[in-house]
């Protein structure tokens, strides 16, 4: 059975990422949207306005992040930032950028004045030789560092990102040395994900025997400097004392759905054994194929709870740079769907977990508990029952009070059915945008 | 390999219906992933493969007779591929000996108009399932020379298969069925306890425990006379497509799924690989996938 290990990431659906367009003046050897550069259109202004309007109603997202391509090359970026800011529904506007254009202080200042308050800047090498080799653009290191310096001078929320591959794995702690004078709030290290080159013909996938110690060394240096560290796609158990830096989550991304057809899938042999398997993806398939399952290197944390085959990735906490993980937002419109069910059944509504795909209500009665789960209405999918907006089912039944739990489920289903106004949006898709976001392939090229 | 019977590929596809039942290759029931409406029965894959193998005309009538005798969805088929040739195995389950048509004698009786079943092991053997192989040579010979008897009885879903011929019965393979996730601690040593594969190279396990197939319900570890085998049960149609492409199945079979994956989305599939090392290279002398008829 496919689980989120095969299909889903842990989710951080409080962040909405918008791919403005797919042009770039760098040519990073590991670019995750390399194929997209040719085949995907950016998000149209109409789509953006629709997403922003939806958020003004639902307040689902706290942050909007504009990315590309290289987003600072896009003329429409300022229009998009203005649309987001005008809605008043986002606490933060973030740019994901290679930083090169920000070497122009005037542009950096203009972006800040437009309302961009968070900057996530890629820097893949500690020096010009390493960075420019990866970006395949001489001078990119110098420009990016000037851009980072400008952002530091402006006092914005600055974060850096380094993609780990064979070309830089031995220099990660030197990247910390390069960046630390600019006092970033956070440094992130994302292990390389092959999007097309599953056989790793480019020889970019580095073995965990090298990656893990180098990442730990970099994280140690970051900790001493008081900078927050984050690591993606390196199994949590390999981070040792720095496990809290592990974060495999990704936000909601407005991008062509086809993008995720090529997205690598993950697996871990110890999924059922490890306490952290709900949030740790393990290893991606191309890694396993090249280097093996690492069954001797991985050290699963013994479970304290029974393993339940997950249906979706979990919500993993709000992204608040420099403050670690924070609690979820409250979701009053969704909580209202089941208001009254818990007290009527001498139970407690202990969690409302809203992701784009599902909304789940966790009810507890003494030592017993059950989760009532809403997903988007789909007449072709199995469901306990359906309401205008939802398919409803229950899961994770635990404890002895089965009759009471059944009563809670019946009451919840009835109450949701009475209160669902229709039009409450959940969406199982990952990319949110259909084929209209893909360019026609050049003639003569196989689809 | 026999020429493709192109006209057979045009046979109308059989749609799922409200009376369909859903079983895995051990005839264990499962709940379909999606509604059956506007989707296709798994037997379409069997008919397509027989057409591709050039034996549809010869083998479809006896298989339809078995389906009629045993009931729809009660017969398991396996489509096998050695990289050059397709062949098939048909499995009949009746562990509690409830259906006279599922006994050795009953199966032989049903097949009589087309095949003579030569082995006649005693009916009192406590077999769970009996199977027989089909291919072009069986179709032309019109005799079934071998039956496979599957016995269990041990804990942990252990199983053994015996090859029954007119001259006698001999042990063939052993099987262990394990929960892919929860029983991984048992799966790994079982896989690595091999006389055919040296797992000194850490990447070698991933050529057996293939990551794209690991997201499944049950893994069966098989030890065979001349090689090892592993089966992944409860995979989705996307994984079946990966499997068909990975092992180079004929394009007409792949196309049936690739052109309409949504039509098979309600099903779970089971696949198996036999493997051995040839020098340092992992080879797959036979792969197979399964459904019901």
XYZ file of C-alpha atoms in Angstrom:
740
model
C 0.000 0.000 0.000
C 1.359 3.391 -0.898
C 1.931 5.555 2.102
C 3.285 9.039 2.423
C 6.702 7.369 2.231
C 5.897 6.621 -1.341
C 3.755 9.558 -2.275
C 3.568 12.316 0.261
C 5.866 14.625 2.153
C 5.273 15.711 5.665
C 3.213 18.806 5.103
C 3.518 22.384 6.139
C 0.346 23.688 4.616
C 0.525 27.008 6.415
C 2.979 28.121 3.763
C 1.977 28.727 0.164
C 4.737 28.739 -2.417
C 4.036 30.346 -5.788
C 6.223 29.644 -8.810
C 6.233 33.013 -10.541
C 8.002 31.815 -13.688
C 10.808 29.574 -14.833
C 13.691 31.691 -16.059
C 17.104 31.626 -14.448
C 20.551 33.070 -15.089
C 22.268 30.271 -13.212
C 22.373 26.649 -14.337
C 22.873 24.734 -11.117
C 23.824 21.170 -11.863
C 21.227 19.814 -9.461
C 18.374 22.224 -10.211
C 15.103 20.698 -9.050
C 13.073 22.532 -11.678
C 15.534 22.072 -14.528
C 12.897 20.302 -16.585
C 10.416 22.918 -15.519
C 12.537 25.627 -17.077
C 11.485 24.326 -20.454
C 8.089 22.904 -19.775
C 6.265 24.744 -17.042
C 4.633 28.122 -17.156
C 4.625 30.225 -14.087
C 1.523 30.925 -12.086
C -0.699 33.410 -13.878
C -1.870 36.553 -12.148
C -5.417 35.200 -12.263
C -4.360 32.039 -10.444
C -2.456 34.069 -7.902
C -5.425 36.346 -7.306
C -7.659 33.304 -6.846
C -5.255 31.750 -4.333
C -4.911 35.018 -2.462
C -8.677 35.554 -2.398
C -9.142 32.036 -1.086
C -6.676 32.771 1.681
C -8.410 36.002 2.551
C -11.500 33.864 3.225
C -9.943 30.786 4.786
C -6.782 32.184 6.404
C -5.237 28.829 5.694
C -1.765 30.197 4.932
C 0.381 32.412 7.125
C 3.095 32.936 4.577
C 3.396 33.263 0.827
C 6.717 32.435 -0.767
C 7.583 33.484 -4.312
C 10.005 31.327 -6.198
C 10.927 30.353 -9.754
C 13.249 29.958 -11.656
C 15.057 32.939 -10.322
C 12.234 35.057 -9.099
C 14.129 38.352 -8.996
C 14.383 38.245 -12.800
C 10.622 38.473 -13.191
C 9.140 41.896 -13.892
C 5.784 40.791 -12.515
C 7.285 39.953 -9.110
C 6.466 43.368 -7.693
C 2.872 43.068 -8.907
C 2.599 39.667 -7.259
C 4.045 40.905 -3.976
C 1.616 43.831 -4.081
C -1.341 41.504 -4.612
C -0.272 39.355 -1.685
C 0.345 42.284 0.624
C -2.880 44.056 -0.380
C -4.913 41.045 0.724
C -3.692 41.481 4.273
C -4.026 37.739 4.735
C -0.344 36.815 4.929
C 1.877 37.480 7.895
C 5.019 37.065 5.807
C 6.109 37.373 2.198
C 9.215 35.354 1.406
C 11.491 35.184 -1.622
C 13.388 32.053 -2.556
C 16.302 33.356 -4.611
C 19.870 32.741 -5.688
C 20.627 36.205 -4.357
C 22.612 37.354 -7.361
C 20.305 40.202 -8.380
C 20.266 41.393 -4.789
C 23.861 42.489 -5.223
C 22.062 45.582 -6.475
C 21.231 47.351 -3.218
C 18.533 49.426 -4.907
C 16.655 46.293 -5.911
C 17.064 44.760 -2.464
C 15.718 47.916 -0.877
C 12.810 48.064 -3.334
C 11.803 44.519 -2.501
C 11.914 45.244 1.200
C 9.801 48.336 0.722
C 7.338 46.328 -1.360
C 6.733 44.078 1.611
C 9.105 41.130 1.224
C 10.257 40.481 4.767
C 11.896 37.027 4.515
C 14.720 36.029 2.170
C 15.759 32.443 1.538
C 19.016 32.666 -0.392
C 20.822 29.754 -2.019
C 24.561 29.470 -1.562
C 25.992 26.138 -2.584
C 29.677 26.723 -2.163
C 31.988 28.266 0.399
C 34.095 29.895 -2.285
C 33.842 31.064 -5.859
C 35.438 27.940 -7.286
C 32.860 25.635 -5.673
C 29.788 27.821 -6.114
C 30.541 28.853 -9.685
C 31.272 25.270 -10.647
C 27.875 24.228 -9.325
C 25.976 27.187 -10.815
C 27.979 26.989 -14.024
C 28.101 30.783 -14.008
C 31.409 32.513 -13.190
C 30.885 35.373 -10.803
C 27.738 33.925 -9.236
C 29.452 33.449 -5.871
C 30.580 37.058 -5.648
C 27.146 38.332 -6.625
C 25.329 36.077 -4.176
C 27.596 37.081 -1.304
C 27.100 40.765 -2.121
C 23.366 40.110 -2.188
C 23.515 38.415 1.205
C 25.569 41.312 2.563
C 22.976 43.786 1.313
C 20.168 41.859 2.969
C 22.143 41.758 6.203
C 22.630 45.486 6.002
C 18.896 45.967 5.537
C 18.265 43.879 8.637
C 15.735 41.522 7.049
C 14.996 37.944 8.068
C 17.815 36.171 6.235
C 18.065 32.432 5.706
C 20.465 30.521 3.500
C 20.102 27.199 1.767
C 22.819 24.854 0.606
C 22.002 21.824 -1.522
C 24.275 18.960 -0.525
C 25.864 17.022 -3.375
C 29.156 15.388 -4.220
C 30.538 18.750 -5.359
C 30.274 20.434 -1.973
C 29.710 17.781 0.666
C 33.199 18.207 2.093
C 32.799 21.968 2.462
C 29.532 22.347 4.360
C 31.120 23.714 7.513
C 33.128 26.139 5.361
C 29.839 27.419 3.952
C 28.963 28.248 7.568
C 32.223 30.193 7.826
C 31.366 32.104 4.671
C 27.827 32.972 5.710
C 28.131 33.538 9.455
C 29.465 37.131 9.282
C 26.074 38.124 7.841
C 24.238 36.675 10.853
C 21.498 34.705 9.129
C 18.587 33.614 11.285
C 18.810 30.137 9.855
C 20.985 27.987 7.623
C 19.349 25.111 5.809
C 21.002 22.119 4.149
C 18.906 20.155 1.664
C 20.284 16.886 0.446
C 20.146 16.702 -3.339
C 16.973 15.235 -4.894
C 17.416 13.892 -8.412
C 14.327 14.910 -10.383
C 15.181 13.361 -13.712
C 18.553 11.694 -13.312
C 17.353 8.775 -11.198
C 20.395 6.736 -12.192
C 22.597 9.611 -11.002
C 24.576 9.730 -14.202
C 25.721 13.195 -13.107
C 27.216 11.611 -9.984
C 25.701 14.173 -7.638
C 24.173 11.890 -4.999
C 26.615 11.651 -2.093
C 26.683 8.650 0.245
C 25.414 9.052 3.788
C 28.806 7.892 5.007
C 30.065 11.294 3.826
C 26.934 13.410 4.117
C 26.018 12.635 7.715
C 29.337 13.525 9.410
C 29.750 16.665 7.319
C 26.222 17.825 8.096
C 26.739 17.162 11.793
C 29.971 19.150 11.709
C 28.225 22.082 10.038
C 25.335 21.911 12.489
C 27.764 21.907 15.389
C 29.338 25.089 14.128
C 25.925 26.655 13.530
C 24.824 25.823 17.050
C 27.912 27.471 18.530
C 27.121 30.577 16.516
C 23.524 30.707 17.719
C 22.148 30.207 14.227
C 19.180 27.913 13.669
C 19.918 24.850 11.523
C 17.590 22.853 9.312
C 18.295 19.704 7.309
C 16.136 18.011 4.707
C 16.389 14.572 3.134
C 19.044 13.241 5.484
C 17.439 10.659 7.791
C 16.833 12.068 11.250
C 18.661 9.234 12.966
C 21.883 10.186 11.174
C 21.909 13.677 12.638
C 22.947 12.482 16.085
C 22.766 15.279 18.646
C 21.303 17.605 16.040
C 18.120 15.662 15.372
C 15.984 18.705 16.205
C 17.309 20.297 13.003
C 15.633 17.619 10.921
C 12.725 18.874 8.814
C 11.551 16.995 5.724
C 8.470 19.152 5.314
C 7.558 21.116 2.227
C 4.903 23.775 1.823
C 1.963 23.850 -0.513
C 3.310 24.734 -3.943
C 1.352 26.262 -6.781
C 3.082 24.562 -9.672
C 2.114 22.309 -12.550
C 0.849 19.018 -11.149
C 3.212 17.211 -13.538
C 6.150 18.502 -11.507
C 5.299 15.962 -8.859
C 5.177 13.104 -11.328
C 8.963 13.308 -11.392
C 9.433 14.082 -7.728
C 11.501 11.379 -6.044
C 9.753 9.045 -3.678
C 11.143 7.895 -0.374
C 11.288 4.781 1.717
C 12.750 3.536 4.965
C 13.007 -0.075 6.004
C 12.364 0.936 9.593
C 9.140 2.842 8.994
C 7.173 0.601 11.328
C 9.958 0.499 13.903
C 10.861 4.148 14.255
C 9.111 6.693 16.452
C 9.941 9.453 13.984
C 8.860 7.808 10.747
C 5.795 10.037 10.505
C 7.984 13.051 9.871
C 11.215 11.535 8.534
C 10.990 10.454 4.909
C 14.010 8.188 5.027
C 15.982 7.797 1.800
C 14.885 8.573 -1.715
C 14.608 5.721 -4.156
C 17.542 6.766 -6.368
C 19.733 6.852 -3.257
C 18.634 3.370 -2.211
C 19.258 2.069 -5.700
C 22.769 3.548 -5.793
C 23.994 3.079 -2.233
C 21.573 0.605 -0.679
C 19.073 0.759 2.143
C 21.653 1.717 4.770
C 20.046 -0.872 7.023
C 23.132 -1.010 9.216
C 23.696 2.735 9.421
C 20.154 3.871 10.214
C 19.300 3.783 13.905
C 15.510 3.827 14.362
C 14.212 5.236 17.619
C 12.047 2.504 19.169
C 8.359 3.286 18.935
C 6.328 4.140 21.987
C 3.115 4.050 19.934
C 1.896 1.266 17.688
C 2.621 1.717 13.998
C -0.399 2.722 11.954
C -0.048 2.845 8.195
C -0.279 6.593 7.526
C -2.699 7.924 4.964
C -1.102 11.351 4.539
C 1.935 13.181 5.660
C 1.546 14.836 9.013
C 1.375 18.481 9.782
C 4.717 19.302 11.347
C 4.448 22.714 12.916
C 4.601 26.348 11.922
C 7.750 27.678 10.298
C 8.907 30.588 12.441
C 12.513 31.409 11.553
C 14.720 31.586 14.573
C 12.012 30.327 16.931
C 11.997 26.613 16.118
C 8.688 24.856 15.574
C 5.566 26.515 16.916
C 2.046 25.282 17.520
C -0.512 25.138 14.743
C -2.984 27.862 14.073
C -6.399 27.423 15.445
C -8.971 26.722 12.755
C -12.250 28.116 14.036
C -14.282 27.497 10.876
C -13.279 23.858 10.895
C -13.561 23.407 14.638
C -17.119 24.746 14.385
C -18.091 21.738 12.276
C -17.897 19.508 15.361
C -18.543 22.015 18.149
C -20.621 20.326 20.830
C -19.856 16.736 19.836
C -17.228 16.216 22.526
C -19.213 17.513 25.528
C -22.327 15.644 24.414
C -20.302 12.424 24.553
C -18.205 13.117 27.696
C -15.202 13.330 25.420
C -12.485 15.843 24.598
C -11.669 17.302 21.184
C -7.907 17.195 21.627
C -6.746 18.221 18.143
C -7.953 19.776 14.921
C -5.364 19.043 12.248
C -5.923 20.897 9.015
C -3.826 20.189 5.948
C -4.751 20.883 2.386
C -5.718 17.262 1.903
C -7.553 16.478 5.105
C -9.036 17.887 8.248
C -8.996 15.483 11.158
C -10.621 15.755 14.554
C -9.098 13.719 17.365
C -11.605 12.812 20.073
C -10.487 11.315 23.378
C -12.636 9.582 25.961
C -10.536 8.428 28.902
C -7.911 6.087 27.519
C -9.770 5.645 24.253
C -9.561 7.782 21.148
C -10.683 7.999 17.558
C -9.943 10.307 14.666
C -12.726 11.545 12.390
C -11.245 12.525 9.046
C -12.621 14.777 6.337
C -11.235 14.690 2.834
C -12.434 16.325 -0.372
C -15.746 15.000 -1.634
C -14.988 12.183 -4.052
C -17.780 9.816 -5.022
C -15.272 7.298 -6.348
C -13.351 6.913 -3.120
C -14.382 4.751 -0.180
C -16.072 6.736 2.583
C -18.139 6.147 5.670
C -20.448 8.851 4.410
C -20.382 12.007 2.296
C -21.500 15.575 2.839
C -21.591 18.319 0.201
C -17.905 19.195 0.750
C -16.448 16.030 2.196
C -15.891 12.336 2.291
C -15.843 11.308 5.944
C -14.179 8.323 7.515
C -12.657 7.440 10.861
C -9.315 5.903 11.778
C -6.858 5.305 14.617
C -9.406 3.685 16.925
C -7.607 3.025 20.199
C -8.614 1.894 23.666
C -11.398 -0.186 25.151
C -14.413 2.170 24.968
C -15.519 1.054 21.515
C -19.216 1.762 22.034
C -18.515 5.284 23.226
C -16.164 5.876 20.294
C -18.838 4.642 17.907
C -21.267 7.072 19.481
C -18.778 9.931 19.034
C -18.247 9.042 15.378
C -22.003 8.856 14.731
C -22.552 12.206 16.420
C -19.642 13.839 14.573
C -20.817 12.547 11.201
C -24.368 13.764 11.840
C -23.203 17.153 13.082
C -20.790 17.735 10.199
C -23.525 16.739 7.774
C -25.864 19.323 9.272
C -23.288 22.112 9.341
C -21.295 21.630 6.141
C -22.319 24.610 4.037
C -20.749 23.139 0.894
C -17.735 24.674 -0.782
C -15.280 24.028 2.050
C -12.076 23.333 0.199
C -9.809 20.343 0.684
C -7.692 19.122 -2.206
C -5.742 15.887 -2.548
C -3.575 17.200 -5.367
C -0.043 18.270 -4.663
C 0.669 20.839 -7.334
C -2.678 22.597 -7.572
C -2.301 23.533 -11.216
C -3.245 21.237 -14.076
C -2.004 20.734 -17.611
C -2.649 24.370 -18.500
C 0.563 25.155 -16.610
C 2.688 23.020 -18.900
C 4.092 24.454 -22.101
C 3.708 22.487 -25.315
C 6.776 20.382 -25.894
C 8.760 21.257 -28.991
C 7.569 19.273 -31.981
C 9.388 16.029 -32.558
C 10.030 15.432 -28.898
C 8.272 12.477 -27.373
C 5.857 13.271 -24.578
C 8.164 -15.877 -28.874
C 4.979 -16.396 -30.852
C 3.710 -13.649 -33.055
C 1.265 -11.225 -31.615
C -2.336 -12.009 -32.388
C -3.203 -8.435 -33.219
C -6.904 -9.060 -33.675
C -7.129 -10.367 -30.131
C -5.883 -7.056 -28.798
C -9.043 -5.525 -30.131
C -11.176 -7.733 -27.893
C -13.537 -5.495 -25.909
C -12.227 -4.836 -22.444
C -14.235 -6.283 -19.586
C -15.547 -3.707 -17.178
C -15.816 -4.164 -13.458
C -19.253 -4.783 -12.094
C -21.158 -4.672 -8.842
C -20.703 -8.399 -8.252
C -16.913 -8.381 -8.582
C -14.894 -9.545 -5.632
C -11.354 -8.536 -4.822
C -8.690 -11.014 -3.759
C -4.915 -11.011 -3.672
C -2.780 -13.839 -5.032
C -3.332 -15.843 -1.848
C -7.074 -15.359 -2.369
C -7.224 -13.089 0.657
C -9.916 -10.440 0.219
C -9.116 -6.752 0.102
C -11.160 -3.605 -0.093
C -10.729 -1.957 -3.498
C -8.924 1.377 -3.482
C -11.570 3.109 -5.556
C -15.080 2.536 -6.824
C -15.426 -0.226 -9.436
C -17.553 1.993 -11.677
C -16.091 2.661 -15.136
C -13.045 0.579 -14.312
C -11.671 -2.676 -15.682
C -11.478 -6.220 -14.387
C -7.977 -7.570 -13.760
C -8.595 -10.495 -16.117
C -8.128 -8.082 -19.032
C -4.417 -8.289 -18.323
C -4.522 -12.066 -18.575
C -6.353 -12.032 -21.885
C -4.027 -9.379 -23.268
C -0.958 -11.389 -22.259
C -2.345 -14.566 -23.817
C -2.949 -12.615 -27.006
C 0.572 -11.230 -26.927
C 1.867 -14.754 -26.348
C -0.158 -16.013 -29.301
C -2.168 -18.531 -27.285
C -5.394 -16.715 -26.549
C -7.455 -18.837 -28.897
C -6.170 -22.067 -27.319
C -6.178 -21.102 -23.656
C -9.122 -18.802 -23.249
C -11.801 -21.546 -23.498
C -10.368 -23.767 -20.738
C -9.747 -20.769 -18.501
C -13.294 -19.545 -18.996
C -14.470 -23.045 -18.117
C -12.467 -22.899 -14.889
C -13.914 -19.481 -14.132
C -17.420 -20.822 -14.664
C -16.789 -23.880 -12.501
C -15.072 -22.095 -9.603
C -16.894 -18.791 -9.661
C -15.887 -15.362 -10.881
C -12.768 -13.943 -9.208
C -11.998 -17.255 -7.477
C -9.107 -18.257 -9.743
C -5.700 -16.589 -9.460
C -3.569 -16.152 -12.552
C 0.123 -15.384 -12.755
C 1.694 -13.905 -15.870
C 5.382 -14.832 -16.057
C 8.125 -13.352 -18.163
C 11.716 -14.468 -18.585
C 12.694 -11.540 -20.774
C 11.912 -13.420 -23.967
C 8.889 -15.598 -23.384
C 5.549 -15.319 -21.636
C 4.075 -18.201 -19.711
C 1.340 -18.532 -17.135
C 0.426 -20.249 -13.902
C -3.147 -20.809 -12.745
C -3.813 -21.190 -9.018
C -6.901 -22.715 -7.404
C -7.427 -22.268 -3.659
C -9.683 -24.341 -1.499
C -7.963 -24.932 1.840
C -11.121 -26.198 3.506
C -12.011 -28.525 0.628
C -15.411 -26.966 0.269
C -15.812 -26.910 -3.490
C -15.736 -30.218 -5.395
C -14.744 -28.262 -8.504
C -11.581 -27.049 -6.745
C -10.255 -30.528 -5.969
C -7.589 -32.140 -8.121
C -10.253 -34.331 -9.638
C -12.634 -31.418 -10.137
C -10.022 -29.311 -11.902
C -9.048 -32.225 -14.114
C -12.700 -32.801 -14.938
C -13.254 -29.170 -15.906
C -10.177 -29.150 -18.141
C -10.917 -32.507 -19.793
C -12.177 -31.125 -23.120
C -8.849 -29.350 -23.621
C -6.204 -31.012 -21.452
C -5.471 -34.318 -19.828
C -4.102 -33.793 -16.340
C -1.529 -36.539 -15.850
C -0.400 -36.233 -12.221
C -2.949 -37.570 -9.767
C -1.517 -37.172 -6.245
C -3.735 -38.383 -3.460
C -6.555 -36.021 -2.684
C -5.967 -36.360 1.052
C -2.740 -34.348 0.899
C -3.511 -31.224 3.003
C -2.784 -28.791 0.223
C -4.075 -25.225 0.397
C -3.773 -24.577 -3.257
C -2.985 -26.344 -6.462
C -1.544 -24.749 -9.563
C -0.410 -25.663 -13.035
C 1.654 -23.959 -15.706
C 0.433 -23.053 -19.157
C 2.334 -22.013 -22.240
C 2.321 -22.584 -25.960
C 3.806 -26.050 -25.632
C 1.140 -27.150 -23.139
C -1.487 -25.762 -25.472
C -0.186 -27.833 -28.369
C 0.616 -30.962 -26.295
C -2.810 -30.911 -24.660
C -1.496 -32.498 -21.488
C -0.715 -30.992 -18.122
C 2.317 -32.936 -16.957
C 2.947 -31.196 -13.655
C 0.891 -29.853 -10.780
C 2.189 -27.697 -7.946
C 0.798 -28.380 -4.493
C 1.181 -25.658 -1.856
C 1.111 -26.689 1.775
C 1.275 -24.609 4.895
C 0.620 -25.549 8.487
C 3.550 -23.855 10.101
C 3.472 -20.603 12.042
C 4.293 -17.281 10.413
C 2.574 -18.133 7.150
C 5.292 -20.540 6.150
C 4.581 -22.504 3.012
C 6.106 -25.171 0.821
C 5.408 -26.139 -2.714
C 5.765 -29.611 -4.178
C 6.007 -30.536 -7.797
C 3.712 -33.443 -8.620
C 4.278 -35.473 -11.743
C 2.846 -38.779 -12.862
C 5.980 -40.393 -11.457
C 5.861 -38.839 -7.993
C 6.126 -35.707 -5.870
C 9.188 -33.680 -4.830
C 9.818 -30.574 -2.745
C 10.171 -27.470 -4.910
C 10.155 -24.152 -3.007
C 9.648 -22.697 0.462
C 7.860 -19.446 1.229
C 7.462 -17.044 4.154
C 4.824 -14.324 4.039
C 5.641 -11.350 6.250
C 4.264 -7.885 6.906
C 6.463 -5.637 4.797
C 6.826 -2.938 7.438
C 6.234 -4.562 10.806
C 8.255 -7.707 10.186
C 11.225 -6.197 8.404
C 13.496 -7.594 11.129
C 12.590 -11.064 9.908
C 12.577 -10.230 6.212
C 16.157 -8.955 6.086
C 17.892 -12.018 7.552
C 15.683 -14.309 5.497
C 16.636 -12.534 2.294
C 20.311 -12.460 3.194
C 20.410 -16.147 4.110
C 21.174 -17.045 0.532
C 23.443 -19.427 -1.288
C 22.825 -17.590 -4.563
C 23.473 -13.951 -3.655
C 26.380 -12.432 -1.747
C 25.140 -9.327 0.042
C 28.632 -7.985 0.718
C 27.934 -5.081 -1.632
C 25.573 -2.841 0.375
C 23.675 -1.761 -2.747
C 22.832 -5.328 -3.682
C 19.892 -5.616 -1.301
C 18.170 -2.784 -3.166
C 18.242 -4.899 -6.337
C 16.107 -7.432 -4.498
C 14.158 -5.341 -2.042
C 13.394 -2.853 -4.793
C 12.521 0.524 -3.239
C 9.769 1.309 -5.726
C 7.981 -1.902 -4.712
C 8.635 -1.784 -0.984
C 5.502 0.293 -0.352
C 3.371 -2.844 -0.230
C 1.430 -4.868 2.302
C 3.140 -8.223 2.393
C 6.518 -9.493 1.308
C 6.992 -13.160 0.577
C 10.534 -14.497 0.757
C 10.961 -17.602 -1.375
C 13.806 -20.066 -1.429
C 13.893 -22.099 -4.588
C 16.026 -24.938 -5.853
C 18.198 -22.888 -8.181
C 17.601 -19.276 -7.103
C 15.805 -17.047 -4.625
C 12.574 -15.145 -5.047
C 10.745 -12.247 -3.457
C 7.112 -11.215 -3.899
C 5.534 -7.838 -3.186
C 1.828 -8.041 -2.453
C -0.668 -5.198 -2.396
C 0.963 -2.726 -4.758
C -0.912 -0.018 -6.641
C -1.254 0.344 -10.388
C 1.502 2.982 -10.497
C 3.879 0.446 -8.992
C 2.675 -2.254 -11.373
C 3.556 0.046 -14.267
C 6.994 0.630 -12.792
C 7.420 -3.133 -12.473
C 6.306 -3.878 -16.048
C 8.662 -1.255 -17.429
C 11.539 -2.150 -15.122
C 11.505 -5.753 -16.288
C 10.803 -5.039 -19.935
C 7.425 -6.691 -20.385
C 6.007 -6.642 -23.933
C 4.790 -3.203 -24.874
C 1.258 -4.376 -25.631
C 0.877 -5.416 -21.983
C 2.429 -2.212 -20.673
C 0.235 -0.144 -22.973
C -2.936 -1.716 -21.653
C -2.108 -0.236 -18.250
C -0.155 2.870 -19.260
C -2.893 4.237 -21.503
C -5.529 3.955 -18.817
C -3.948 3.612 -15.357
C -7.105 5.048 -13.828
C -9.051 2.058 -15.107
C -7.018 -0.226 -12.828
C -6.773 2.203 -9.949
C -9.246 0.295 -7.805
C -7.080 -2.835 -7.727
C -4.122 -4.007 -5.735
C -1.623 -6.166 -7.555
C 1.024 -8.683 -6.565
C 4.362 -9.100 -8.289
C 7.312 -11.414 -7.888
C 10.912 -11.640 -9.008
C 13.272 -14.569 -9.121
C 16.870 -13.458 -8.858
C 20.421 -14.707 -8.749
C 23.880 -13.311 -9.229
C 25.726 -13.796 -12.474
C 29.217 -12.701 -11.513
C 28.611 -9.313 -9.950
C 25.422 -8.642 -11.854
C 21.988 -9.331 -10.436
C 19.920 -11.250 -12.935
C 16.209 -11.874 -12.969
C 15.553 -15.196 -14.676
C 11.807 -14.820 -14.179
C 9.373 -12.179 -13.004
C 5.619 -12.423 -12.606
C 2.504 -10.514 -11.722
C -0.857 -11.703 -10.518
C -4.565 -11.071 -10.581
C -7.839 -12.929 -10.455
C -10.108 -14.381 -13.075
